[in-house]
PDB file of C-alpha atoms in Angstrom:
ATOM      1  CA  GLY I   1     -49.111 -35.662  19.656  1.00 58.00           C
ATOM      2  CA  ALA I   2     -47.290 -37.070  16.701  1.00 60.00           C
ATOM      3  CA  VAL I   3     -44.811 -39.812  17.363  1.00 85.00           C
ATOM      4  CA  VAL I   4     -41.817 -40.903  15.369  1.00 91.00           C
ATOM      5  CA  SER I   5     -40.316 -44.267  16.138  1.00 93.00           C
ATOM      6  CA  GLN I   6     -36.881 -45.554  15.230  1.00 95.00           C
ATOM      7  CA  HIS I   7     -35.649 -49.095  15.195  1.00 94.00           C
ATOM      8  CA  PRO I   8     -33.298 -50.466  16.320  1.00 95.00           C
ATOM      9  CA  SER I   9     -32.419 -48.191  19.213  1.00 94.00           C
ATOM     10  CA  TRP I  10     -28.937 -49.610  19.276  1.00 94.00           C
ATOM     11  CA  VAL I  11     -26.942 -51.972  17.138  1.00 95.00           C
ATOM     12  CA  ILE I  12     -23.465 -53.432  17.220  1.00 95.00           C
ATOM     13  CA  CYS I  13     -22.054 -54.872  14.034  1.00 95.00           C
ATOM     14  CA  LYS I  14     -18.810 -56.040  12.515  1.00 95.00           C
ATOM     15  CA  SER I  15     -16.862 -53.908  10.120  1.00 96.00           C
ATOM     16  CA  GLY I  16     -17.939 -54.465   6.528  1.00 96.00           C
ATOM     17  CA  THR I  17     -21.533 -55.365   7.252  1.00 96.00           C
ATOM     18  CA  SER I  18     -24.583 -53.279   6.364  1.00 96.00           C
ATOM     19  CA  VAL I  19     -27.047 -51.968   8.889  1.00 97.00           C
ATOM     20  CA  LYS I  20     -30.587 -50.774   8.245  1.00 97.00           C
ATOM     21  CA  ILE I  21     -32.327 -48.257  10.490  1.00 97.00           C
ATOM     22  CA  GLU I  22     -36.051 -47.656  10.228  1.00 96.00           C
ATOM     23  CA  CYS I  23     -37.911 -44.458  10.950  1.00 95.00           C
ATOM     24  CA  ARG I  24     -41.684 -44.614  11.211  1.00 93.00           C
ATOM     25  CA  SER I  25     -44.276 -41.952  11.742  1.00 90.00           C
ATOM     26  CA  LEU I  26     -46.888 -43.627  13.917  1.00 89.00           C
ATOM     27  CA  ASP I  27     -49.921 -41.404  13.675  1.00 82.00           C
ATOM     28  CA  PHE I  28     -49.332 -39.071  10.773  1.00 81.00           C
ATOM     29  CA  GLN I  29     -48.167 -39.161   7.197  1.00 84.00           C
ATOM     30  CA  ALA I  30     -44.639 -37.850   6.854  1.00 83.00           C
ATOM     31  CA  THR I  31     -44.061 -36.262   3.488  1.00 80.00           C
ATOM     32  CA  THR I  32     -40.513 -35.430   4.460  1.00 85.00           C
ATOM     33  CA  MET I  33     -38.077 -37.087   6.812  1.00 90.00           C
ATOM     34  CA  PHE I  34     -34.649 -35.888   7.799  1.00 91.00           C
ATOM     35  CA  TRP I  35     -31.711 -38.025   8.838  1.00 95.00           C
ATOM     36  CA  TYR I  36     -29.169 -36.607  11.261  1.00 95.00           C
ATOM     37  CA  ARG I  37     -25.959 -37.968  12.690  1.00 96.00           C
ATOM     38  CA  GLN I  38     -24.399 -36.977  15.989  1.00 93.00           C
ATOM     39  CA  PHE I  39     -20.885 -37.873  17.061  1.00 92.00           C
ATOM     40  CA  PRO I  40     -19.973 -37.716  20.773  1.00 86.00           C
ATOM     41  CA  LYS I  41     -19.860 -34.183  22.141  1.00 82.00           C
ATOM     42  CA  GLN I  42     -20.832 -32.766  18.767  1.00 86.00           C
ATOM     43  CA  SER I  43     -23.959 -31.299  17.306  1.00 87.00           C
ATOM     44  CA  LEU I  44     -26.522 -33.018  15.152  1.00 91.00           C
ATOM     45  CA  MET I  45     -25.496 -32.812  11.525  1.00 92.00           C
ATOM     46  CA  LEU I  46     -28.050 -33.194   8.786  1.00 92.00           C
ATOM     47  CA  MET I  47     -27.136 -36.025   6.461  1.00 95.00           C
ATOM     48  CA  ALA I  48     -30.015 -36.060   4.029  1.00 94.00           C
ATOM     49  CA  THR I  49     -33.584 -35.089   3.374  1.00 90.00           C
ATOM     50  CA  SER I  50     -35.876 -37.920   2.430  1.00 87.00           C
ATOM     51  CA  ASN I  51     -38.980 -37.183   0.373  1.00 83.00           C
ATOM     52  CA  GLU I  52     -41.632 -39.805  -0.131  1.00 81.00           C
ATOM     53  CA  GLY I  53     -41.556 -41.220  -3.618  1.00 80.00           C
ATOM     54  CA  SER I  54     -38.437 -39.428  -4.785  1.00 83.00           C
ATOM     55  CA  LYS I  55     -34.708 -39.591  -4.347  1.00 87.00           C
ATOM     56  CA  ALA I  56     -33.198 -38.284  -1.150  1.00 91.00           C
ATOM     57  CA  THR I  57     -31.237 -35.054  -1.128  1.00 91.00           C
ATOM     58  CA  TYR I  58     -27.848 -35.481   0.505  1.00 94.00           C
ATOM     59  CA  GLU I  59     -25.844 -32.822   2.290  1.00 92.00           C
ATOM     60  CA  GLN I  60     -22.381 -31.973   1.095  1.00 91.00           C
ATOM     61  CA  GLY I  61     -19.841 -34.535   2.165  1.00 92.00           C
ATOM     62  CA  VAL I  62     -22.344 -37.342   2.745  1.00 95.00           C
ATOM     63  CA  GLU I  63     -21.827 -40.303   0.421  1.00 94.00           C
ATOM     64  CA  LYS I  64     -25.148 -41.314  -1.076  1.00 93.00           C
ATOM     65  CA  ASP I  65     -23.836 -44.739  -2.062  1.00 94.00           C
ATOM     66  CA  LYS I  66     -22.776 -45.442   1.482  1.00 96.00           C
ATOM     67  CA  PHE I  67     -25.867 -44.108   3.224  1.00 97.00           C
ATOM     68  CA  LEU I  68     -28.809 -45.443   1.262  1.00 96.00           C
ATOM     69  CA  ILE I  69     -32.136 -43.841   2.000  1.00 94.00           C
ATOM     70  CA  ASN I  70     -35.477 -45.213   0.964  1.00 90.00           C
ATOM     71  CA  HIS I  71     -38.755 -43.422   1.633  1.00 87.00           C
ATOM     72  CA  ALA I  72     -41.184 -45.741  -0.078  1.00 80.00           C
ATOM     73  CA  SER I  73     -44.252 -44.871   1.950  1.00 88.00           C
ATOM     74  CA  LEU I  74     -45.652 -41.919   3.860  1.00 87.00           C
ATOM     75  CA  THR I  75     -44.936 -43.591   7.171  1.00 90.00           C
ATOM     76  CA  LEU I  76     -41.554 -45.208   6.674  1.00 92.00           C
ATOM     77  CA  SER I  77     -38.062 -44.100   5.736  1.00 93.00           C
ATOM     78  CA  THR I  78     -35.025 -46.328   6.030  1.00 95.00           C
ATOM     79  CA  LEU I  79     -31.338 -45.516   6.263  1.00 96.00           C
ATOM     80  CA  THR I  80     -28.909 -48.268   5.333  1.00 97.00           C
ATOM     81  CA  VAL I  81     -25.275 -47.851   6.285  1.00 97.00           C
ATOM     82  CA  THR I  82     -23.478 -50.010   3.761  1.00 96.00           C
ATOM     83  CA  SER I  83     -20.120 -51.633   4.462  1.00 96.00           C
ATOM     84  CA  ALA I  84     -19.988 -50.012   7.864  1.00 96.00           C
ATOM     85  CA  HIS I  85     -16.649 -49.084   9.382  1.00 96.00           C
ATOM     86  CA  PRO I  86     -15.728 -48.012  12.908  1.00 96.00           C
ATOM     87  CA  GLU I  87     -15.762 -44.345  11.874  1.00 95.00           C
ATOM     88  CA  ASP I  88     -19.467 -44.751  11.061  1.00 96.00           C
ATOM     89  CA  SER I  89     -20.164 -45.412  14.728  1.00 96.00           C
ATOM     90  CA  SER I  90     -22.518 -42.653  15.740  1.00 96.00           C
ATOM     91  CA  PHE I  91     -25.985 -41.722  16.940  1.00 96.00           C
ATOM     92  CA  TYR I  92     -28.384 -41.578  14.003  1.00 97.00           C
ATOM     93  CA  ILE I  93     -31.633 -39.670  14.489  1.00 95.00           C
ATOM     94  CA  CYS I  94     -34.514 -39.159  12.129  1.00 94.00           C
ATOM     95  CA  SER I  95     -37.140 -36.479  12.204  1.00 91.00           C
ATOM     96  CA  ALA I  96     -40.352 -36.124  10.297  1.00 87.00           C
ATOM     97  CA  ARG I  97     -42.814 -33.489   9.319  1.00 78.00           C
ATOM     98  CA  THR I  98     -46.119 -33.212   7.587  1.00 68.00           C
ATOM     99  CA  SER I  99     -47.393 -30.262   5.663  1.00 60.00           C
ATOM    100  CA  LEU I 100     -49.343 -29.376   8.787  1.00 57.00           C
ATOM    101  CA  VAL I 101     -46.267 -28.862  10.935  1.00 52.00           C
ATOM    102  CA  ARG I 102     -44.706 -25.439  11.035  1.00 54.00           C
ATOM    103  CA  THR I 103     -41.060 -25.135  10.145  1.00 50.00           C
ATOM    104  CA  GLY I 104     -38.823 -26.439  12.872  1.00 47.00           C
ATOM    105  CA  GLU I 105     -41.468 -28.094  14.982  1.00 60.00           C
ATOM    106  CA  LEU I 106     -40.410 -31.464  13.801  1.00 75.00           C
ATOM    107  CA  PHE I 107     -40.855 -34.729  15.585  1.00 82.00           C
ATOM    108  CA  PHE I 108     -37.731 -36.691  16.328  1.00 89.00           C
ATOM    109  CA  GLY I 109     -37.260 -40.398  16.633  1.00 93.00           C
ATOM    110  CA  GLU I 110     -35.562 -41.812  19.703  1.00 92.00           C
ATOM    111  CA  GLY I 111     -32.329 -42.288  17.798  1.00 94.00           C
ATOM    112  CA  SER I 112     -30.301 -45.333  16.856  1.00 96.00           C
ATOM    113  CA  ARG I 113     -26.863 -45.821  18.316  1.00 95.00           C
ATOM    114  CA  LEU I 114     -24.559 -47.676  15.935  1.00 96.00           C
ATOM    115  CA  THR I 115     -21.301 -49.216  17.064  1.00 96.00           C
ATOM    116  CA  VAL I 116     -19.117 -50.786  14.411  1.00 96.00           C
ATOM    117  CA  LEU I 117     -16.409 -53.077  15.721  1.00 95.00           C
TER     118      LEU I 117
ATOM    119  CA  ARG S   1     -17.301 -20.762  10.527  1.00 72.00           C
ATOM    120  CA  LYS S   2     -20.165 -22.817  11.910  1.00 81.00           C
ATOM    121  CA  GLU S   3     -23.602 -21.761  10.794  1.00 89.00           C
ATOM    122  CA  VAL S   4     -24.875 -21.763  14.382  1.00 94.00           C
ATOM    123  CA  GLU S   5     -22.398 -21.125  17.167  1.00 94.00           C
ATOM    124  CA  GLN S   6     -22.808 -21.609  20.874  1.00 94.00           C
ATOM    125  CA  ASP S   7     -20.561 -21.560  23.895  1.00 90.00           C
ATOM    126  CA  PRO S   8     -20.288 -25.276  24.737  1.00 89.00           C
ATOM    127  CA  GLY S   9     -19.890 -24.547  28.446  1.00 88.00           C
ATOM    128  CA  PRO S  10     -20.230 -26.423  30.689  1.00 93.00           C
ATOM    129  CA  PHE S  11     -22.250 -24.178  32.943  1.00 95.00           C
ATOM    130  CA  ASN S  12     -22.384 -25.406  36.521  1.00 96.00           C
ATOM    131  CA  VAL S  13     -24.917 -23.529  38.611  1.00 97.00           C
ATOM    132  CA  PRO S  14     -26.661 -24.070  41.950  1.00 97.00           C
ATOM    133  CA  GLU S  15     -30.366 -24.660  42.206  1.00 98.00           C
ATOM    134  CA  GLY S  16     -32.308 -21.435  42.041  1.00 97.00           C
ATOM    135  CA  ALA S  17     -29.728 -19.629  39.950  1.00 97.00           C
ATOM    136  CA  THR S  18     -30.437 -17.713  36.779  1.00 97.00           C
ATOM    137  CA  VAL S  19     -28.390 -18.727  33.762  1.00 97.00           C
ATOM    138  CA  ALA S  20     -28.212 -17.318  30.262  1.00 96.00           C
ATOM    139  CA  PHE S  21     -27.078 -18.953  27.041  1.00 95.00           C
ATOM    140  CA  ASN S  22     -26.115 -17.117  23.885  1.00 94.00           C
ATOM    141  CA  CYS S  23     -26.037 -18.167  20.285  1.00 95.00           C
ATOM    142  CA  THR S  24     -25.170 -16.556  16.965  1.00 96.00           C
ATOM    143  CA  TYR S  25     -26.125 -17.623  13.482  1.00 94.00           C
ATOM    144  CA  SER S  26     -24.423 -16.752  10.223  1.00 92.00           C
ATOM    145  CA  ASN S  27     -27.131 -17.460   7.637  1.00 87.00           C
ATOM    146  CA  SER S  28     -29.097 -14.242   7.346  1.00 83.00           C
ATOM    147  CA  ALA S  29     -31.724 -16.123   5.334  1.00 81.00           C
ATOM    148  CA  SER S  30     -32.716 -18.223   8.350  1.00 84.00           C
ATOM    149  CA  GLN S  31     -36.303 -17.536   9.205  1.00 81.00           C
ATOM    150  CA  SER S  32     -37.086 -19.586  12.270  1.00 85.00           C
ATOM    151  CA  PHE S  33     -35.260 -20.207  15.478  1.00 90.00           C
ATOM    152  CA  PHE S  34     -35.630 -22.597  18.355  1.00 91.00           C
ATOM    153  CA  TRP S  35     -34.124 -23.895  21.512  1.00 94.00           C
ATOM    154  CA  TYR S  36     -34.058 -27.650  21.867  1.00 93.00           C
ATOM    155  CA  ARG S  37     -33.097 -29.635  24.912  1.00 95.00           C
ATOM    156  CA  GLN S  38     -31.165 -32.872  24.662  1.00 94.00           C
ATOM    157  CA  ASP S  39     -30.643 -35.216  27.566  1.00 94.00           C
ATOM    158  CA  CYS S  40     -27.683 -37.560  27.558  1.00 89.00           C
ATOM    159  CA  ARG S  41     -27.949 -40.196  24.828  1.00 84.00           C
ATOM    160  CA  LYS S  42     -31.471 -39.116  23.919  1.00 89.00           C
ATOM    161  CA  GLU S  43     -33.076 -37.373  20.992  1.00 90.00           C
ATOM    162  CA  PRO S  44     -33.521 -33.577  21.102  1.00 91.00           C
ATOM    163  CA  LYS S  45     -36.853 -32.218  22.232  1.00 89.00           C
ATOM    164  CA  LEU S  46     -38.268 -28.827  21.383  1.00 88.00           C
ATOM    165  CA  LEU S  47     -38.048 -26.456  24.342  1.00 92.00           C
ATOM    166  CA  MET S  48     -39.418 -23.344  22.719  1.00 91.00           C
ATOM    167  CA  SER S  49     -39.560 -21.334  19.550  1.00 87.00           C
ATOM    168  CA  VAL S  50     -37.869 -17.936  19.466  1.00 90.00           C
ATOM    169  CA  TYR S  51     -39.629 -14.859  18.155  1.00 85.00           C
ATOM    170  CA  SER S  52     -38.342 -11.391  17.393  1.00 85.00           C
ATOM    171  CA  SER S  53     -40.609  -9.921  20.022  1.00 86.00           C
ATOM    172  CA  GLY S  54     -39.167 -12.236  22.636  1.00 87.00           C
ATOM    173  CA  ASN S  55     -41.189 -14.906  24.296  1.00 91.00           C
ATOM    174  CA  GLU S  56     -41.500 -16.480  27.681  1.00 93.00           C
ATOM    175  CA  ASP S  57     -42.598 -19.907  28.820  1.00 93.00           C
ATOM    176  CA  GLY S  58     -42.609 -20.233  32.563  1.00 96.00           C
ATOM    177  CA  ARG S  59     -39.031 -19.941  33.788  1.00 97.00           C
ATOM    178  CA  PHE S  60     -37.660 -19.777  30.259  1.00 97.00           C
ATOM    179  CA  THR S  61     -37.285 -16.604  28.195  1.00 97.00           C
ATOM    180  CA  ALA S  62     -35.978 -16.520  24.645  1.00 96.00           C
ATOM    181  CA  GLN S  63     -34.884 -13.498  22.666  1.00 95.00           C
ATOM    182  CA  LEU S  64     -33.980 -12.986  19.025  1.00 94.00           C
ATOM    183  CA  ASN S  65     -32.043 -10.065  17.596  1.00 93.00           C
ATOM    184  CA  ARG S  66     -32.138 -10.342  13.814  1.00 91.00           C
ATOM    185  CA  ALA S  67     -29.893  -7.326  13.277  1.00 91.00           C
ATOM    186  CA  SER S  68     -27.129  -8.924  15.339  1.00 93.00           C
ATOM    187  CA  GLN S  69     -28.088 -12.465  14.343  1.00 93.00           C
ATOM    188  CA  TYR S  70     -28.104 -13.329  18.005  1.00 94.00           C
ATOM    189  CA  ILE S  71     -30.347 -15.604  20.054  1.00 95.00           C
ATOM    190  CA  SER S  72     -30.505 -16.033  23.800  1.00 96.00           C
ATOM    191  CA  LEU S  73     -32.139 -18.267  26.362  1.00 97.00           C
ATOM    192  CA  LEU S  74     -32.613 -17.275  29.981  1.00 97.00           C
ATOM    193  CA  ILE S  75     -33.481 -19.828  32.632  1.00 98.00           C
ATOM    194  CA  ARG S  76     -34.656 -18.505  35.974  1.00 98.00           C
ATOM    195  CA  ASP S  77     -34.861 -20.421  39.244  1.00 98.00           C
ATOM    196  CA  SER S  78     -32.876 -23.368  37.881  1.00 98.00           C
ATOM    197  CA  LYS S  79     -34.007 -26.849  38.851  1.00 98.00           C
ATOM    198  CA  LEU S  80     -31.957 -30.017  39.025  1.00 97.00           C
ATOM    199  CA  SER S  81     -34.091 -31.341  36.186  1.00 97.00           C
ATOM    200  CA  ASP S  82     -32.891 -28.513  33.940  1.00 98.00           C
ATOM    201  CA  SER S  83     -29.516 -30.258  33.637  1.00 97.00           C
ATOM    202  CA  ALA S  84     -29.148 -31.069  29.950  1.00 97.00           C
ATOM    203  CA  THR S  85     -27.573 -29.841  26.752  1.00 96.00           C
ATOM    204  CA  TYR S  86     -29.356 -26.876  25.198  1.00 97.00           C
ATOM    205  CA  LEU S  87     -29.253 -26.671  21.440  1.00 95.00           C
ATOM    206  CA  CYS S  88     -29.677 -23.449  19.520  1.00 95.00           C
ATOM    207  CA  VAL S  89     -31.338 -24.192  16.199  1.00 92.00           C
ATOM    208  CA  SER S  90     -32.141 -22.268  13.050  1.00 90.00           C
ATOM    209  CA  GLY S  91     -34.623 -23.386  10.462  1.00 84.00           C
ATOM    210  CA  SER S  92     -35.242 -22.776   6.791  1.00 72.00           C
ATOM    211  CA  ALA S  93     -38.498 -21.371   5.555  1.00 59.00           C
ATOM    212  CA  ASN S  94     -38.774 -22.448   1.952  1.00 50.00           C
ATOM    213  CA  ALA S  95     -42.362 -23.520   2.323  1.00 44.00           C
ATOM    214  CA  GLY S  96     -43.169 -26.378   0.030  1.00 44.00           C
ATOM    215  CA  GLY S  97     -39.557 -26.865  -0.967  1.00 45.00           C
ATOM    216  CA  THR S  98     -37.459 -29.842  -0.078  1.00 45.00           C
ATOM    217  CA  SER S  99     -35.505 -27.805   2.448  1.00 48.00           C
ATOM    218  CA  TYR S 100     -38.653 -26.815   4.323  1.00 53.00           C
ATOM    219  CA  GLY S 101     -38.185 -27.941   7.879  1.00 61.00           C
ATOM    220  CA  LYS S 102     -34.429 -28.358   7.558  1.00 73.00           C
ATOM    221  CA  LEU S 103     -32.817 -27.527  10.871  1.00 84.00           C
ATOM    222  CA  THR S 104     -29.273 -26.451  11.594  1.00 89.00           C
ATOM    223  CA  PHE S 105     -28.109 -27.235  15.101  1.00 92.00           C
ATOM    224  CA  GLY S 106     -25.522 -25.528  17.216  1.00 93.00           C
ATOM    225  CA  GLN S 107     -23.018 -27.600  19.136  1.00 91.00           C
ATOM    226  CA  GLY S 108     -25.048 -27.257  22.298  1.00 94.00           C
ATOM    227  CA  THR S 109     -24.400 -25.759  25.700  1.00 95.00           C
ATOM    228  CA  ILE S 110     -24.084 -28.131  28.623  1.00 95.00           C
ATOM    229  CA  LEU S 111     -25.869 -27.111  31.791  1.00 97.00           C
ATOM    230  CA  THR S 112     -25.446 -28.841  35.123  1.00 97.00           C
ATOM    231  CA  VAL S 113     -27.583 -27.686  38.028  1.00 97.00           C
ATOM    232  CA  HIS S 114     -26.328 -28.889  41.402  1.00 96.00           C
ATOM    233  CA  PRO S 115     -27.987 -28.925  44.829  1.00 95.00           C
TER     234      PRO S 115
END
């Protein structure tokens, strides 16, 4: 089946630095990728929808200048957390779909756990 | 009000027990529904889709009541390996639109099955 890979799986950084997380579809072309964030004991919250070749669509309350999303190819989307602060520490998960995947049957990456000191 | 609401639990049940989870959704425009399973510190994995006619997959039975905007999951003969967080999920259905495939997750219900 389709596989979505995220990298890095975990990262620790100092406050004020920027962190880039990659999401790759390994055996299919992902026209759309979704970025979620999950705080401890809370649900996954959609941050943004990333469409290949166009600007990402951000959910209400998500700062687009802080969470930069680039979806330059059909197999790669990146999320950059700029000037990270401790409150950005969270579990970031991407998911991807192709036009062949029915709604909801998305493929999730393994997640990236960010800890900002 | 959350768009998808679940009882967070935790549910602690012995092996072999039957356990039921409930979920309600507020967006009447939601077209697709799912149960996902999430193990600790892992990504969610699709358990099963939920259809209006109800559907069963082995020990798992899902039901959808569109009139009440209510979804349920029944697990029979619980196994230790069923211990996880179960996420109720609704999906959009704007085919071809940018929201196609957008999922809204409930908080999750924690299940612990003990010997």
